[in-house]
Coordinates of C-alpha atoms in Angstrom, one line a residue:
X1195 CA 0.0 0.0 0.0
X1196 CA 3.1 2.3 0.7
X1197 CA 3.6 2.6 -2.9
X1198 CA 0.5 3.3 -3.7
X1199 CA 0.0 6.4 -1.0
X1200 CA 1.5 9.2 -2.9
X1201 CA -0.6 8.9 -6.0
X1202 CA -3.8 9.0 -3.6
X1203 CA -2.7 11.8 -2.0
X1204 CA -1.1 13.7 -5.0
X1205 CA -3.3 12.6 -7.9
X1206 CA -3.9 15.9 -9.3
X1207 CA -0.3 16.6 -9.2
X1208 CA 0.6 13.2 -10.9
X1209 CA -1.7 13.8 -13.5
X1210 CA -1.0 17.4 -14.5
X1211 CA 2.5 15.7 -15.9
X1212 CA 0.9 14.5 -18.9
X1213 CA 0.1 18.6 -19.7
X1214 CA 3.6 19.7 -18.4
X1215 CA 5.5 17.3 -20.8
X1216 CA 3.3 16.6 -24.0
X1217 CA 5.6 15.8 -26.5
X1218 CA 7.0 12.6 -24.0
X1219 CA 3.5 12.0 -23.3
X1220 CA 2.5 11.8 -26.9
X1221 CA 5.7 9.6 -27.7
X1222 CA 4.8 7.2 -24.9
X1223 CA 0.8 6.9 -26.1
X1224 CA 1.9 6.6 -30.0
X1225 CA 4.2 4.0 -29.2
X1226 CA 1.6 1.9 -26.7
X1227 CA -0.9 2.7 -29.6
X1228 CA 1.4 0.8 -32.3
X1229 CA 1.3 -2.4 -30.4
X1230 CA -2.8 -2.2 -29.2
X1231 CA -4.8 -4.9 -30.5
X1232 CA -7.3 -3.3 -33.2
X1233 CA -10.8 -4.4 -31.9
X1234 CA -11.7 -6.9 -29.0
X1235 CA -12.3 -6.1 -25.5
X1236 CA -10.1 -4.6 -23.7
X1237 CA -8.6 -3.6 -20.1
X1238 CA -5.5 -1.4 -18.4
X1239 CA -3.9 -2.6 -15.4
X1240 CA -3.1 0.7 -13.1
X1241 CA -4.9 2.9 -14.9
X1242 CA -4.4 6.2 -13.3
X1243 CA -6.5 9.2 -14.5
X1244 CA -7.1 7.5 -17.6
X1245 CA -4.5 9.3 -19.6
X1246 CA -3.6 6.3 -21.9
X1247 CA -7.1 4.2 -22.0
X1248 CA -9.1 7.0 -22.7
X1249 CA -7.6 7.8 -26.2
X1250 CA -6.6 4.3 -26.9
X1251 CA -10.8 3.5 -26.3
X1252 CA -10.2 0.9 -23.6
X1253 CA -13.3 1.3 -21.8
X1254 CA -12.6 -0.5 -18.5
X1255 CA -9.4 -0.2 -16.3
X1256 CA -8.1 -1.4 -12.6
X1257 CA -6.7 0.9 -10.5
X1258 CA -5.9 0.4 -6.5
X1259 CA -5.5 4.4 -5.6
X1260 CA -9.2 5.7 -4.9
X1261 CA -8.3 9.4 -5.6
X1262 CA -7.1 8.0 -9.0
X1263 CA -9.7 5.5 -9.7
X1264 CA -11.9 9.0 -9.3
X1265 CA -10.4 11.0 -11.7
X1266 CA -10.5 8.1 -14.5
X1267 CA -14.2 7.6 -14.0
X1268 CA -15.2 11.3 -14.5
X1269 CA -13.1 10.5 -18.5
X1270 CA -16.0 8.2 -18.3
X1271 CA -14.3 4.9 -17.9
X1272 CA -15.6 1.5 -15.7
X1273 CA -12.9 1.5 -13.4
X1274 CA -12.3 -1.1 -10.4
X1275 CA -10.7 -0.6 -7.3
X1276 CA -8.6 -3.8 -7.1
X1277 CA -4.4 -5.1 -7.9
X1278 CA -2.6 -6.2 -10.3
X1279 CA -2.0 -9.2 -8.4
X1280 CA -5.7 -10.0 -7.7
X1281 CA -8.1 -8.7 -10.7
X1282 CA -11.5 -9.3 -10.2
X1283 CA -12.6 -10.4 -13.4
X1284 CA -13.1 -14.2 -14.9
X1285 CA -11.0 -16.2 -16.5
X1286 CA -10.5 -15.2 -20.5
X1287 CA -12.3 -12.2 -20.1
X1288 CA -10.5 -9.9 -21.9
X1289 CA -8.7 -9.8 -25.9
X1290 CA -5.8 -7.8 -24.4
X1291 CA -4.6 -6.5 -21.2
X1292 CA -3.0 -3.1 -21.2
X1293 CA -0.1 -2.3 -18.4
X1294 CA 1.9 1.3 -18.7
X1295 CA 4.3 2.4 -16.4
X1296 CA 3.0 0.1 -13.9
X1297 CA 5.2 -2.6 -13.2
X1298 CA 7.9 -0.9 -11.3
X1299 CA 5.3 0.0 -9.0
X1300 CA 3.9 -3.6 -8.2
X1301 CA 4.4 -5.9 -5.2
X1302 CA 4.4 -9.1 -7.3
X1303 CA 5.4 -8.7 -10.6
X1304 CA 5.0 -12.6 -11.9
X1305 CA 1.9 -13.0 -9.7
X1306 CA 0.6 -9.8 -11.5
X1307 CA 1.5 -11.5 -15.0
X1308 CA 0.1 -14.7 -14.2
X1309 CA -3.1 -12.9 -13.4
X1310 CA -2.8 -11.1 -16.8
X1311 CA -2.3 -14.3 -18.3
X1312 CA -6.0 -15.7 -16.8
X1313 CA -8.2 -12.9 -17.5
X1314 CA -6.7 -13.0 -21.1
X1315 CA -8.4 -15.4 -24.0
X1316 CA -6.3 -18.1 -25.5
X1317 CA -4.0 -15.9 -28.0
X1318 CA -4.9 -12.8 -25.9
X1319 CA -1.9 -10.2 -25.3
X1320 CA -0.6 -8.2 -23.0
X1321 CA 0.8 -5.0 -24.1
X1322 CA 3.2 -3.3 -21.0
X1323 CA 4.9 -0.1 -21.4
X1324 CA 8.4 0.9 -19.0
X1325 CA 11.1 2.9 -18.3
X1326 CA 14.4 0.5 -19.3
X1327 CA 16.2 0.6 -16.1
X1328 CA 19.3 0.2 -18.9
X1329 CA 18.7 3.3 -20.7
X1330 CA 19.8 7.1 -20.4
X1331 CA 16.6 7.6 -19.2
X1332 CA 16.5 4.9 -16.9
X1333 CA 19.3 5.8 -15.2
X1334 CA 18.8 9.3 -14.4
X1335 CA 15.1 7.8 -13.2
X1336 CA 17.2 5.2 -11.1
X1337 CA 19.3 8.7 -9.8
X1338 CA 17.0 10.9 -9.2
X1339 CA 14.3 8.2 -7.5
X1340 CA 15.2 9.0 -3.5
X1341 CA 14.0 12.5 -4.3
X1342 CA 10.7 11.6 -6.5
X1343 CA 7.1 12.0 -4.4
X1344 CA 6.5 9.0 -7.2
X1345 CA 9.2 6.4 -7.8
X1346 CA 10.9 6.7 -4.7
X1347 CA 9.7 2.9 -3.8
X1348 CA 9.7 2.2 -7.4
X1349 CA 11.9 -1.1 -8.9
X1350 CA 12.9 -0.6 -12.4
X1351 CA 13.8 -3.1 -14.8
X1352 CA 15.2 -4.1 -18.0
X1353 CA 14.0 -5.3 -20.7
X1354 CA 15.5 -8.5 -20.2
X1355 CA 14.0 -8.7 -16.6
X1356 CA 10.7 -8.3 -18.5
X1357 CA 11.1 -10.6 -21.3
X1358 CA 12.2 -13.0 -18.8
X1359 CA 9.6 -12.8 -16.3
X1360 CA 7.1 -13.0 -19.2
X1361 CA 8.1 -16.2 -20.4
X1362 CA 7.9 -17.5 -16.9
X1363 CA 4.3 -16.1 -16.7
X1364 CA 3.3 -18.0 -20.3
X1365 CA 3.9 -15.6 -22.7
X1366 CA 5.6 -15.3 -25.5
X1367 CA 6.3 -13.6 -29.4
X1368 CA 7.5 -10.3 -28.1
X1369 CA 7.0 -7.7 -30.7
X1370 CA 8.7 -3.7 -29.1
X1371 CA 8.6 -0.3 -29.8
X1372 CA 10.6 2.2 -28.4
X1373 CA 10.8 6.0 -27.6
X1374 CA 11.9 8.7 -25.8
X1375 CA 15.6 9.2 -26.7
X1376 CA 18.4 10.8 -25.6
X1377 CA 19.0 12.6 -28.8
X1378 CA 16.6 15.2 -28.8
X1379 CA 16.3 15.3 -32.9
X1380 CA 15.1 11.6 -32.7
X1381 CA 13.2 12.2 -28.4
X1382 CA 9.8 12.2 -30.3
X1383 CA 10.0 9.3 -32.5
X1384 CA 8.9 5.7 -31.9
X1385 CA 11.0 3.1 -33.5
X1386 CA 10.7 -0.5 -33.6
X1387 CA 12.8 -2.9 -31.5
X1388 CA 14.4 -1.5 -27.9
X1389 CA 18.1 -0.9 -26.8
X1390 CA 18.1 3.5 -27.3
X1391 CA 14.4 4.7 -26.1
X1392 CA 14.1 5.2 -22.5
X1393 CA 10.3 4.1 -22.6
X1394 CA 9.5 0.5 -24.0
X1395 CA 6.7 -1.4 -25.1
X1396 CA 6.8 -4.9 -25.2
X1397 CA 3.5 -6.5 -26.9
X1398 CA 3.7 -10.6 -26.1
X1399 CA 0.4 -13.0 -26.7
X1400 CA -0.6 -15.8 -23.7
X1401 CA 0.6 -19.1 -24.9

């Protein structure tokens, strides 16, 4: 719950980002938007204030901060107040499962992919987006974390980590996008494959 404290109490805050830095924001939604499923239903996993469902038309999200969960509904979404690790849906409910920014946040990462892995129909996949705990961007993230309201508790990882973890969960045919570069000619771009964009999007189907 400790990690989930400061978006409850700060939601406005954490949500006025998106307006602060639009150009990253834009990157990070164009490059989650490459990898989206087109058609079936649909559901994000921590989804906020609705900043990435909303425009990506995913009606239905899961989100464990209250104050959050709040601010999603009044974008007009079905949003329940439950974990990653324990979603209260049945089993193959969903065409694809939605997760940005949300791992490095979680108390059980492989029980929270395993629970992906349920609610999903055979062939169903998971789309999460990150910051690569390997990249520029990751690192100054991994820096600058003892001083963030946000991702002081936060646990970042690489995209190995992730592939790995996702194999173990029963996933697999990764497919990524990338963006948010260091160069600043190329910081807007997304770009297939990962290795140079501090924000990743790794799109794998349930096995």
């Amino acid at each position: 719950m400790a990690r989930i404290a400061p978006f409850d109490e700060h939601a406005e805050q954490y949500d006025a980002w998106f307006d602060r830095h639009r150009e990253s924001y834009l990157a990070e939604l164009a490059a989650v938007g490459e990898l989206i499923p087109v058609g079936g239903k649909g559901v994000e996993i921590g989804v906020g204030t609705g900043r990435f469902a909303g425009p990506l038309g995913i009606p239905v999200g899961v989100e464990p901060s209250p104050r959050m969960a709040e601010l999603a509904r009044r974008h007009g979404l079905l949003v329940f107040e439950a974990t990653a690790e324990a979603l209260p849906f049945s089993d193959g409910e969903f065409d694809f499962v939605l997760m940005v920014t949300v791992i490095c946040f979680l108390d059980d990462v492989e029980l929270a992919l395993r629970e992906a892995h349920r609610v999903l129909r055979p062939e169903g996949a998971l789309v999460i987006g990150f910051i690569d705990r390997e990249s520029a961007l990751g690192r100054q993230y991994r820096l600058k974390k003892d001083r963030s309201l946000f991702y002081r508790d936060a646990a970042f990882y690489s995209v190995q980590d992730v592939e790995s973890m996702l194999s173990r969960a029963g996933f697999s045919d990764f497919a990524y996008r990338q963006a948010l570069f260091d160069d600043p000619v190329r910081r807007a771009r997304v770009e297939k494959g990962h290795g140079e964009g501090g924000f990743v999007v790794v799109r794998a189907f349930k096995r």
